[in-house]
Coordinates of C-alpha atoms in Angstrom, one line a residue:
Chain A
M1 CA 96.7 167.0 83.9
N2 CA 95.2 164.0 85.7
L3 CA 93.8 166.3 88.3
M4 CA 92.2 168.5 85.6
L5 CA 90.6 165.4 84.1
L6 CA 89.4 164.3 87.5
F7 CA 87.9 167.7 88.1
I8 CA 86.0 167.8 84.8
S9 CA 84.9 164.3 85.2
A10 CA 83.4 165.0 88.7
A11 CA 81.8 168.3 87.7
I12 CA 80.4 167.5 84.3
V13 CA 80.7 164.0 82.9
N14 CA 79.8 162.2 86.1
N15 CA 77.7 165.0 87.4
F16 CA 76.7 164.1 90.9
V17 CA 73.1 165.0 90.6
L18 CA 72.3 164.1 87.0
T19 CA 74.2 160.9 86.5
R20 CA 75.2 159.6 89.9
F21 CA 71.9 160.6 91.7
L22 CA 73.5 162.1 94.7
G23 CA 72.0 165.1 96.4
I24 CA 68.6 164.9 94.7
C25 CA 66.7 166.1 97.8
P26 CA 68.2 169.6 97.9
F27 CA 68.3 169.6 94.1
I28 CA 64.5 169.3 93.9
G29 CA 63.7 170.9 97.3
V30 CA 65.7 174.1 97.1
S31 CA 65.5 175.0 93.4
R32 CA 62.3 177.0 93.3
K33 CA 64.2 180.3 93.4
L34 CA 67.5 181.2 91.7
E35 CA 69.0 183.0 94.7
S36 CA 68.4 180.2 97.1
A37 CA 69.7 177.7 94.6
V38 CA 73.0 179.6 94.3
S39 CA 73.4 179.8 98.1
M40 CA 72.7 176.1 98.5
G41 CA 75.1 175.3 95.7
L42 CA 77.9 177.4 97.3
A43 CA 77.3 175.9 100.7
V44 CA 77.4 172.4 99.4
T45 CA 80.7 173.1 97.4
F46 CA 82.3 174.6 100.5
V47 CA 81.3 171.8 102.9
L48 CA 82.2 169.1 100.3
S49 CA 85.8 170.3 99.9
L50 CA 86.3 170.7 103.6
S51 CA 84.7 167.4 104.7
S52 CA 86.6 165.4 102.0
A53 CA 89.9 166.8 103.3
V54 CA 89.1 166.1 107.0
S55 CA 87.6 162.7 106.2
Y56 CA 90.7 161.7 104.2
M57 CA 92.9 162.6 107.1
V58 CA 90.8 160.9 109.7
Y59 CA 90.5 157.7 107.6
T60 CA 94.2 157.5 106.7
F61 CA 95.8 158.6 110.0
F62 CA 93.3 157.3 112.5
L63 CA 91.0 154.5 111.2
V64 CA 93.5 152.6 109.1
P65 CA 96.3 152.4 111.7
L66 CA 93.8 151.3 114.3
N67 CA 92.2 148.7 112.0
M68 CA 88.8 150.3 112.4
E69 CA 87.9 150.8 108.8
Y70 CA 84.6 149.1 109.4
L71 CA 83.5 152.1 111.4
H72 CA 84.0 154.5 108.5
I73 CA 80.2 155.2 108.0
I74 CA 79.8 156.4 111.6
A75 CA 83.1 158.3 111.5
F76 CA 82.2 160.2 108.3
I77 CA 78.7 161.1 109.4
V78 CA 80.0 162.5 112.7
I79 CA 82.7 164.4 110.9
I80 CA 80.3 166.0 108.5
A81 CA 77.7 166.8 111.1
T82 CA 80.4 168.5 113.3
L83 CA 81.9 170.4 110.4
V84 CA 78.5 171.7 109.3
Q85 CA 77.9 172.9 112.9
A86 CA 81.4 174.5 113.1
V87 CA 81.0 176.3 109.7
E88 CA 77.6 177.6 110.8
M89 CA 79.0 179.0 114.1
F90 CA 82.0 180.5 112.3
L91 CA 79.9 182.2 109.7
K92 CA 77.5 183.5 112.2
K93 CA 80.3 185.3 114.0
S94 CA 82.6 186.3 111.2
S95 CA 80.3 187.1 108.3
P96 CA 76.6 187.8 109.1
T97 CA 75.8 188.6 105.4
L98 CA 77.2 185.3 104.2
Y99 CA 75.4 183.6 107.1
S100 CA 72.1 185.0 106.2
A101 CA 72.5 183.9 102.6
M102 CA 73.8 180.4 103.3
G103 CA 72.8 179.9 107.0
V104 CA 69.4 178.2 106.7
Y105 CA 70.7 175.7 104.1
L106 CA 73.7 174.6 106.2
P107 CA 71.9 172.3 108.6
L108 CA 70.2 170.6 105.6
I109 CA 73.6 169.7 104.2
T110 CA 74.2 167.2 107.0
T111 CA 71.8 164.8 105.5
N112 CA 72.8 165.6 101.9
C113 CA 74.0 162.3 100.4
A114 CA 76.3 164.2 97.9
I115 CA 78.7 165.0 100.8
I116 CA 79.0 161.5 102.3
G117 CA 78.7 160.1 98.8
A118 CA 81.8 162.0 97.6
V119 CA 83.7 161.0 100.7
L120 CA 82.8 157.3 100.2
I121 CA 83.8 157.5 96.5
N122 CA 87.1 159.0 97.5
M123 CA 87.7 156.2 99.9
N124 CA 86.6 153.4 97.5
E125 CA 88.7 154.8 94.6
G126 CA 91.7 155.1 96.9
F127 CA 92.3 158.8 96.0
N128 CA 95.2 160.6 97.7
F129 CA 94.7 163.8 99.6
L130 CA 95.0 166.2 96.6
E131 CA 92.8 164.0 94.4
S132 CA 90.2 163.7 97.1
V133 CA 89.9 167.5 97.5
V134 CA 89.9 168.1 93.7
H135 CA 87.3 165.4 93.1
A136 CA 85.1 166.8 95.9
T137 CA 85.4 170.4 94.7
G138 CA 84.6 169.4 91.2
A139 CA 81.6 167.5 92.5
G140 CA 80.4 170.5 94.4
L141 CA 80.8 172.9 91.5
G142 CA 78.9 170.3 89.3
F143 CA 76.1 170.4 91.9
L144 CA 76.1 174.2 91.8
L145 CA 76.0 174.2 88.0
A146 CA 73.1 171.7 87.9
I147 CA 71.0 173.3 90.6
V148 CA 71.4 176.8 89.1
I149 CA 70.4 175.7 85.6
F150 CA 67.5 173.7 87.1
A151 CA 66.3 176.7 89.2
G152 CA 66.2 178.7 86.0
L153 CA 64.1 176.0 84.3
R154 CA 61.7 175.8 87.2
E155 CA 61.1 179.5 87.3
R156 CA 60.0 179.2 83.7
I157 CA 57.9 176.1 84.4
E158 CA 56.1 178.0 87.2
R159 CA 54.5 180.3 84.6
C160 CA 53.4 177.5 82.3
D161 CA 50.1 175.8 82.2
V162 CA 51.1 172.3 83.6
P163 CA 48.4 169.6 83.8
Q164 CA 47.0 169.3 87.3
A165 CA 48.5 165.8 88.0
F166 CA 52.0 166.9 86.9
R167 CA 52.2 170.1 89.0
G168 CA 55.1 170.3 91.5
F169 CA 57.3 167.3 91.8
P170 CA 56.4 165.2 88.8
I171 CA 57.1 168.0 86.2
A172 CA 60.3 168.9 88.1
L173 CA 61.4 165.2 87.8
V174 CA 60.6 165.1 84.1
A175 CA 62.5 168.4 83.6
A176 CA 65.5 167.0 85.5
G177 CA 65.3 164.0 83.2
L178 CA 65.5 166.1 80.1
M179 CA 68.5 168.0 81.7
S180 CA 70.1 164.7 82.4
I181 CA 69.8 163.8 78.7
A182 CA 71.6 167.0 77.8
F183 CA 74.4 166.1 80.2
L184 CA 74.6 162.6 78.6
G185 CA 76.1 164.5 75.6
F186 CA 79.3 165.1 77.7
A187 CA 79.7 161.3 78.1
G188 CA 82.3 161.0 75.4
L189 CA 84.3 163.9 76.6
I190 CA 86.8 161.9 78.6
Chain B
M1 CA 43.8 147.0 115.1
Y2 CA 46.3 149.7 114.2
I3 CA 48.4 147.3 112.0
K4 CA 46.2 147.7 109.0
Q5 CA 46.0 151.5 109.5
Y6 CA 49.9 151.8 109.7
L7 CA 50.3 149.6 106.6
K8 CA 47.8 151.6 104.6
R9 CA 49.4 154.9 105.6
G10 CA 52.9 153.8 104.7
I11 CA 52.0 152.1 101.5
I12 CA 49.3 154.3 100.1
S13 CA 48.3 157.6 101.7
E14 CA 51.8 158.7 102.9
N15 CA 54.0 156.6 100.6
P16 CA 57.6 157.9 101.0
I17 CA 58.4 158.0 97.3
F18 CA 55.2 158.7 95.5
V19 CA 53.5 161.0 98.0
Q20 CA 56.1 162.5 100.3
A21 CA 58.8 162.5 97.5
I22 CA 61.6 162.0 100.0
A23 CA 64.6 159.6 99.7
L24 CA 64.6 160.0 96.0
C25 CA 68.4 159.4 95.6
P26 CA 68.4 155.7 96.3
A27 CA 65.1 155.2 94.5
L28 CA 66.4 156.7 91.3
A29 CA 69.9 155.3 91.5
V30 CA 69.3 151.6 92.1
S31 CA 66.0 151.0 90.3
G32 CA 67.6 149.6 87.1
T33 CA 66.5 146.1 87.8
V34 CA 63.9 144.6 90.1
F35 CA 66.6 142.6 91.9
N36 CA 68.5 145.7 92.9
G37 CA 65.3 147.7 93.7
L38 CA 63.9 144.9 95.9
G39 CA 67.3 144.5 97.7
M40 CA 67.6 148.2 98.3
G41 CA 64.0 148.4 99.5
L42 CA 64.3 145.5 102.0
A43 CA 67.7 146.7 103.3
T44 CA 66.2 150.2 103.9
A45 CA 63.1 148.7 105.5
F46 CA 65.3 146.5 107.8
V47 CA 67.4 149.5 108.9
L48 CA 64.3 151.5 109.5
L49 CA 62.8 148.8 111.7
L50 CA 66.0 148.6 113.7
T51 CA 66.4 152.3 114.2
N52 CA 62.7 153.0 114.9
V53 CA 62.7 150.3 117.6
L54 CA 66.0 151.4 119.1
I55 CA 65.0 155.1 119.1
S56 CA 61.7 154.3 120.6
A57 CA 63.3 152.1 123.3
L58 CA 65.8 154.7 124.2
R59 CA 63.5 157.7 124.1
G60 CA 63.5 158.0 127.9
V61 CA 67.3 158.1 127.9
I62 CA 68.0 160.4 125.0
P63 CA 68.1 164.1 126.0
V64 CA 65.6 166.1 123.9
K65 CA 68.2 168.8 123.0
A66 CA 70.8 166.3 121.8
R67 CA 68.4 164.0 120.0
I68 CA 69.5 164.5 116.4
P69 CA 73.2 163.5 117.0
C70 CA 72.0 160.5 119.0
F71 CA 69.7 159.5 116.2
V72 CA 72.5 159.9 113.6
V73 CA 74.8 157.7 115.6
I74 CA 72.1 155.0 116.1
I75 CA 71.3 155.1 112.4
A76 CA 74.9 154.9 111.3
G77 CA 75.5 152.0 113.6
A78 CA 72.5 150.1 112.2
V79 CA 73.6 150.8 108.6
T80 CA 77.1 149.6 109.4
A81 CA 75.7 146.3 110.7
V82 CA 73.3 145.8 107.7
N83 CA 76.1 146.8 105.2
M84 CA 78.4 144.0 106.7
L85 CA 75.5 141.5 106.7
V86 CA 74.7 142.1 103.0
E87 CA 78.4 142.0 102.1
A88 CA 78.8 138.6 103.8
Y89 CA 75.6 136.9 102.7
I90 CA 74.6 138.6 99.3
P91 CA 77.8 139.8 97.8
V92 CA 76.2 140.3 94.4
L93 CA 73.7 142.8 95.8
H94 CA 76.5 144.5 97.8
A95 CA 78.4 145.0 94.6
N96 CA 75.4 146.2 92.6
L97 CA 74.2 148.7 95.2
G98 CA 77.7 150.2 95.6
I99 CA 77.9 153.3 97.8
F100 CA 74.1 153.4 98.0
L101 CA 74.1 150.8 100.7
P102 CA 76.2 152.8 103.2
L103 CA 74.2 155.9 102.0
I104 CA 71.1 154.5 103.7
A105 CA 72.6 156.2 106.7
V106 CA 71.6 159.6 105.3
N107 CA 68.3 158.5 103.9
C108 CA 65.8 161.1 104.8
I109 CA 63.0 158.6 105.6
I110 CA 65.0 157.0 108.4
L111 CA 65.7 160.2 110.3
A112 CA 62.2 161.6 109.6
R113 CA 60.5 158.6 111.0
G114 CA 62.7 158.6 114.1
E115 CA 62.2 162.3 114.7
S116 CA 58.5 162.5 113.9
F117 CA 57.3 159.1 115.1
A118 CA 59.5 156.8 117.0
F119 CA 60.7 159.4 119.5
K120 CA 57.1 160.0 120.5
N121 CA 55.6 156.5 120.4
G122 CA 55.9 153.1 122.0
I123 CA 58.1 150.3 120.7
F124 CA 55.3 148.2 119.1
R125 CA 53.7 151.2 117.3
S126 CA 57.2 152.3 116.1
A127 CA 57.9 148.9 114.7
M128 CA 54.5 148.9 112.9
D129 CA 55.2 152.4 111.5
A130 CA 58.6 151.2 110.3
I131 CA 57.1 148.1 108.6
G132 CA 54.5 150.2 106.9
M133 CA 56.9 152.9 105.7
G134 CA 59.6 150.3 104.8
L135 CA 57.1 148.3 102.7
G136 CA 55.8 151.5 101.1
F137 CA 59.4 152.4 100.1
T138 CA 60.0 148.8 98.9
I139 CA 56.8 148.6 96.8
A140 CA 57.5 152.0 95.2
L141 CA 61.1 150.9 94.3
V142 CA 59.9 147.5 92.9
M143 CA 57.2 149.3 90.8
L144 CA 59.7 151.8 89.4
S145 CA 62.4 149.2 88.7
A146 CA 59.9 146.8 87.1
V147 CA 58.9 149.5 84.6
R148 CA 62.6 150.4 83.9
E149 CA 63.8 146.8 83.6
L150 CA 60.9 145.7 81.4
F151 CA 61.2 148.5 78.9
G152 CA 65.0 148.9 79.1
F153 CA 66.3 145.3 79.1
G154 CA 63.1 143.4 78.1
T155 CA 63.3 141.2 81.2
L156 CA 61.8 141.0 84.7
F157 CA 63.4 139.8 87.9
D158 CA 66.8 139.3 86.2
G159 CA 69.4 137.9 88.6
T160 CA 66.8 135.8 90.5
S161 CA 65.4 132.3 89.7
F162 CA 62.1 133.8 88.6
M163 CA 63.6 135.6 85.6
V164 CA 61.1 136.3 82.8
A165 CA 62.4 137.3 79.4
M166 CA 60.3 139.0 76.8
P167 CA 60.4 137.7 73.2
E168 CA 63.2 138.9 70.9
T169 CA 60.8 141.3 69.1
F170 CA 60.1 143.2 72.3
P171 CA 61.6 146.7 71.8
Q172 CA 64.4 147.6 74.2
T173 CA 64.7 151.2 75.0
L174 CA 68.1 152.1 76.3
L175 CA 66.8 155.4 77.7
F176 CA 65.0 153.7 80.5
I177 CA 68.2 152.3 81.9
L178 CA 70.2 155.5 81.5
P179 CA 70.0 158.1 84.3
P180 CA 67.4 160.3 82.5
G181 CA 65.0 157.4 82.2
A182 CA 64.9 157.1 86.0
F183 CA 63.9 160.8 86.4
I184 CA 61.3 160.7 83.6
T185 CA 59.8 157.3 84.6
L186 CA 59.4 158.4 88.3
G187 CA 57.9 161.7 87.2
I188 CA 55.3 160.1 85.0
M189 CA 54.5 157.4 87.6
M190 CA 54.0 160.0 90.3
A191 CA 51.7 162.0 88.1
A192 CA 49.7 158.9 87.1
L193 CA 49.2 157.8 90.7
R194 CA 48.3 161.4 91.7
H195 CA 45.7 161.5 88.9
M196 CA 44.2 158.2 90.0
A197 CA 44.0 159.4 93.6
S198 CA 42.3 162.7 92.7
K199 CA 39.8 160.8 90.6
R200 CA 39.0 158.4 93.4
K201 CA 38.6 161.3 95.8
A202 CA 36.2 163.1 93.4
K203 CA 34.2 159.9 93.2
T204 CA 33.9 159.4 96.9
E205 CA 32.9 163.1 97.3
E206 CA 30.2 162.6 94.7
V207 CA 28.8 159.6 96.5
A208 CA 28.9 161.5 99.8
S209 CA 27.0 164.5 98.5

């Protein structure tokens, strides 16, 4: 039950993009087309679940016993970068179709603050292994949901007559703000 | 001298937030009050200065093919140091910024300046570039957070000794403090600045012709 609540909270109520402001760069940068938004969302969800599991183990069984918690930022960044690289190589060999759908977005994920943000939240909240993975997966699916809705919105905006000064980023930000208001409606859910 | 040119580029013509639209996560997340915005801006600027100087100094040693992992480790090291310094000397700011202080490590500005500038230029120029970009980021954050704090809480510089409070009758709009307010305020400010820039450009072209 608690895990379910944690999942919904990470995915919808505390949506990573719209209420925690994590992962804004890919959210705005890769949401021009629906297909690329779906690929990016899936790639982020996958890497998020994987890196939170690995980071939890490295933090608990390696950094804490050695009293090196203060190195957690460096450790997490290196873990995420390595994982992204490994996933990319694995996909290239095993599933070329998935690689061509997700491939170009994978390297971008290394500097996606949603990934390391989720890992840091897991650490700060003291989640156990299962909670960390559930929280990260929920966060990833929340990101997928937000970026897919947003890509749909932007495809509509493209065809509208937007004032010159608002074209591109400014109107996208205002649209994201309106979407964020909609997500505020979930605030009382939990 | 170059100094003026670097400052102008970082603050106006290539402002990281308003023009390049990178590093939006921290800009949106911690711009609720000017105190937080200024703290975040200066912390990022300091990290940028450290990493640009280090990358520039080590550019002869770092192999070109493995440069990105090297940059990432240098940046993460600098962020760890700044994180510990802020925690020790300004604990309030450390608590307010939360995970966004360690997240400076994945701030796109830092890696972008290292890759596109510091790796190809001397130490002095890299430092100037970092100061220009860092100040541009800080100024953008202060502008954004001033608007949000003023209309949201009816105060300015809350948390510092320069605090200014508006009269009781000043309307306080909760929306500016909530997450949507951050998106909408930044979007409108970006559009306004862009409009001003295009007007100025049209004017100079008129004079030239």
